[in-house]
XYZ file of C-alpha atoms in Angstrom:
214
model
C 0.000 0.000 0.000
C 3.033 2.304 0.991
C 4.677 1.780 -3.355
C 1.556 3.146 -4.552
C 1.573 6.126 -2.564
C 5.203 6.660 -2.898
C 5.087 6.543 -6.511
C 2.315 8.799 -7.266
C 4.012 11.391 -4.951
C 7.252 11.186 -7.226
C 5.545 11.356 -9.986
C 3.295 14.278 -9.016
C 7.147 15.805 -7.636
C 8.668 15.822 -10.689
C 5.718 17.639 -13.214
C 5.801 20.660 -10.702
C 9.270 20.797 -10.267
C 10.188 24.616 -10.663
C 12.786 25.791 -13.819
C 16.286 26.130 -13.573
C 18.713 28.357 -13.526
C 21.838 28.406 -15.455
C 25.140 29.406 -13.325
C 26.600 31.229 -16.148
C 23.485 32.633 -17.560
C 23.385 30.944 -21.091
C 20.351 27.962 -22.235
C 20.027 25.739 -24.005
C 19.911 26.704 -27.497
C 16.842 24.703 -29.880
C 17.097 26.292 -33.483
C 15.863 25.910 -37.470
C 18.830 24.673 -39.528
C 19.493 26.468 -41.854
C 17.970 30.305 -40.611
C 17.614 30.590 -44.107
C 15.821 28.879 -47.435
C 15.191 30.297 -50.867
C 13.647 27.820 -53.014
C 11.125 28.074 -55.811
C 7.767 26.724 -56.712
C 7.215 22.803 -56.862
C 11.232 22.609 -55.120
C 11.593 20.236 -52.355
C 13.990 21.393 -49.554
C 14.798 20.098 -45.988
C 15.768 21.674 -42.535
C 16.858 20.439 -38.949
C 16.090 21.108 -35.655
C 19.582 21.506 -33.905
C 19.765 21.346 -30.021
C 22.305 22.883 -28.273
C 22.194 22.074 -24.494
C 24.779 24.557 -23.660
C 26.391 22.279 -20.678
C 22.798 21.264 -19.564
C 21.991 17.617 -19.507
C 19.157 17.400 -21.979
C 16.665 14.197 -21.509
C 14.043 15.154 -23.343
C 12.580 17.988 -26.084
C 9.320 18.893 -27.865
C 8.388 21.525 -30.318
C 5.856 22.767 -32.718
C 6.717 24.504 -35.973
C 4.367 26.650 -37.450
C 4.132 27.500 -41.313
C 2.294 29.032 -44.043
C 0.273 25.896 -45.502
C -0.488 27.773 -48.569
C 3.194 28.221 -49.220
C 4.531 24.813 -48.083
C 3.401 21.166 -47.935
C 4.976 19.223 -45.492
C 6.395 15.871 -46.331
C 8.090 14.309 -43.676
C 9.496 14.454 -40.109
C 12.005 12.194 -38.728
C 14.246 11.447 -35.562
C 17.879 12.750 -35.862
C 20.610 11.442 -33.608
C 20.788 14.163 -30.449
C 19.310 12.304 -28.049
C 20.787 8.593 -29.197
C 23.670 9.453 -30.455
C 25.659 7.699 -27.509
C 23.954 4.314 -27.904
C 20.995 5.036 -25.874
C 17.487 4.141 -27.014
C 14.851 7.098 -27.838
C 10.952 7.041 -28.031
C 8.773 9.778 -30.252
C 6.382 10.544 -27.649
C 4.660 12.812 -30.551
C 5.463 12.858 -34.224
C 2.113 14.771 -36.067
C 2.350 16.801 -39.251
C -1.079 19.195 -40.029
C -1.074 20.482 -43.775
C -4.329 21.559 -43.214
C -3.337 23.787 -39.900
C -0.178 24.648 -40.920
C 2.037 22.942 -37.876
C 4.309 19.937 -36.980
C 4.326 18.675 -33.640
C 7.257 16.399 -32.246
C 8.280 15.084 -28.836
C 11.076 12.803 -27.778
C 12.683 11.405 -24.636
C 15.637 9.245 -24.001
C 14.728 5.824 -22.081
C 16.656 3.000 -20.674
C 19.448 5.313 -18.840
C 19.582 8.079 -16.324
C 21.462 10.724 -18.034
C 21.071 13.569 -20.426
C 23.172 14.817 -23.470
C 25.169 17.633 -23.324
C 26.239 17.732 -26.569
C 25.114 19.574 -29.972
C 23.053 17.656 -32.358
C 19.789 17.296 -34.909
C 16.863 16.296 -32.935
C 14.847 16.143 -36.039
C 14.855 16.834 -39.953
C 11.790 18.239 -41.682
C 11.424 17.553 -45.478
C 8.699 20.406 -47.143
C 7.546 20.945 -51.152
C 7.180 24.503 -51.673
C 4.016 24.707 -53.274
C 2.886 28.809 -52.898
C 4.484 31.760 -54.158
C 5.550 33.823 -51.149
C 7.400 32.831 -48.071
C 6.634 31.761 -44.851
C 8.239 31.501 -41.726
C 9.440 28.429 -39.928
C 8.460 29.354 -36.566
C 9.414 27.396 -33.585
C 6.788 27.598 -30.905
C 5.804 25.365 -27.579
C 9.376 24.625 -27.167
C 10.047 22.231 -24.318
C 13.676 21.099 -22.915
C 13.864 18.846 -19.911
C 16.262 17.522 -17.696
C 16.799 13.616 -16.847
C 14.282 13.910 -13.606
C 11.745 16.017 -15.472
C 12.866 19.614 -14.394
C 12.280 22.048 -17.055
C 14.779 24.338 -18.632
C 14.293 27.428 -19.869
C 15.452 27.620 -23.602
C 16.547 30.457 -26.569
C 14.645 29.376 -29.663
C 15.588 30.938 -33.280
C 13.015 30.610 -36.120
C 13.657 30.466 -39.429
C 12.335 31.567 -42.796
C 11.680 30.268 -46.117
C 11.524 32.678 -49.205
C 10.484 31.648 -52.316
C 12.259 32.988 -55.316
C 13.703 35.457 -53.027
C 9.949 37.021 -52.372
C 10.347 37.005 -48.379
C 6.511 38.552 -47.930
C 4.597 36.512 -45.722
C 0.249 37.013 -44.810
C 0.876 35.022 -41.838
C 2.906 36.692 -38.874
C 1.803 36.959 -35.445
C 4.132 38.090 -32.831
C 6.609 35.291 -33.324
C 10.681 36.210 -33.715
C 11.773 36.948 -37.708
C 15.149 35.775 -38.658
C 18.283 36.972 -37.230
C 16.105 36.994 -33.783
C 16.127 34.811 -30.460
C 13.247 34.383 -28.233
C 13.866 33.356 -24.560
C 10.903 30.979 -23.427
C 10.214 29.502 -20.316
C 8.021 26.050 -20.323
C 5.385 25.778 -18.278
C 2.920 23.347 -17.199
C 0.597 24.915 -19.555
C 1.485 24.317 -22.440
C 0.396 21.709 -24.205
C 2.060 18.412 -24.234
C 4.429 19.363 -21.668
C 2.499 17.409 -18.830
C 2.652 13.951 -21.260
C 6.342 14.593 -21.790
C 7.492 15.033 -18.349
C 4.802 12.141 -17.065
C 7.077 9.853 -19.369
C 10.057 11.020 -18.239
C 8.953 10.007 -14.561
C 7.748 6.618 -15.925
C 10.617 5.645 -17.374
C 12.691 6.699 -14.665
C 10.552 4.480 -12.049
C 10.452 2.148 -14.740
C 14.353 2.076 -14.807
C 14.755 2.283 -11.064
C 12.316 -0.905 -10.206
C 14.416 -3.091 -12.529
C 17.608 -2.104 -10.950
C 16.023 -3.191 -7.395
C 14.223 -5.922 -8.017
């Protein structure tokens, strides 16, 4: 009777677990590889989603990117290496794309160990057709980095932007950060799919610390 309680409490412990704070002042880094693309009409080009932890150890990371779906057609996402590129096993928690919407959503964690990566890498590569005559920005929103026990770090996020045959114009924009700009966000247990991300983070790690007992 005393497990059931204990876990819950962990679990409940580690999705309200308050930000950190980096010693030297500098986050992790999640950015649209490259800034920028000018392509033309019926072209097929692809860009990455680089994570740069910036000494932090990174366990997990989601993100939606936001386009103009009358400009571009998405055509695939897929996994890089970042968070497996020491051997250790991954799981997509999230992997959507939304022509109609205009937005890719994509989640993943590390499993099966109790450490992060602190080094630079793709975390994902996006394959679009451009199939509109103006650009559109690549904007990175609902950014989430985590730590290996679910803490969340606060992260500098740079868009990018694709023009097509070098018309840059764009119907689109909200408020999000044009190219050549950085936008400071801090994760919270708002937005959405943070809570499912950090609830499998504190899965797997009961998950990994019940097989090492029993």
């Amino acid at each position: 009777m005393v497990k059931p309680i204990i876990v819950g409490s962990l679990i409940l412990g580690l999705l309200i677990l308050s930000p950190l704070a980096s010693a030297d002042g500098t986050n992790p880094l999640v950015k649209v590889l490259p800034a920028s693309i000018d392509a033309s009409v019926g072209e097929e080009f692809s860009i990455e989603i680089l994570v740069d932890p910036a000494d932090y150890e990174v366990f997990a990371v989601q993100y939606d990117l936001v386009y103009d779906s009358a400009v571009l057609e998405a055509l695939s996402q897929e996994a890089g290496d970042f968070l497996s590129k020491d051997g250790a096993r991954s799981i997509e928690v999230t992997n959507n794309i939304d022509n109609e919407q205009g937005i890719l959503e994509y989640g993943e964690t590390r499993m099966g160990v109790t450490e992060g990566v602190t080094d630079a890498g793709v975390l994902a590569s996006v394959r679009f057709r451009v199939t509109g005559d103006y650009g559109s920005e690549l904007e990175l929103t609902n950014v989430m980095v985590a730590n290996p026990v679910a803490e969340k770090i606060p992260s500098t996020i740079e868009s990018g932007i694709c023009a097509v045959d070098g018309k840059t114009g764009m119907t689109n924009l909200g408020e999000s950060p044009m190219l050549g700009e950085t936008d400071t966000q801090e994760s919270t247990l708002g937005s959405p799919g943070f809570g499912m991300i950090t609830a499998w983070i504190g899965i797997l790690i009961l998950a990994y610390a019940f097989k090492r007992r029993f």
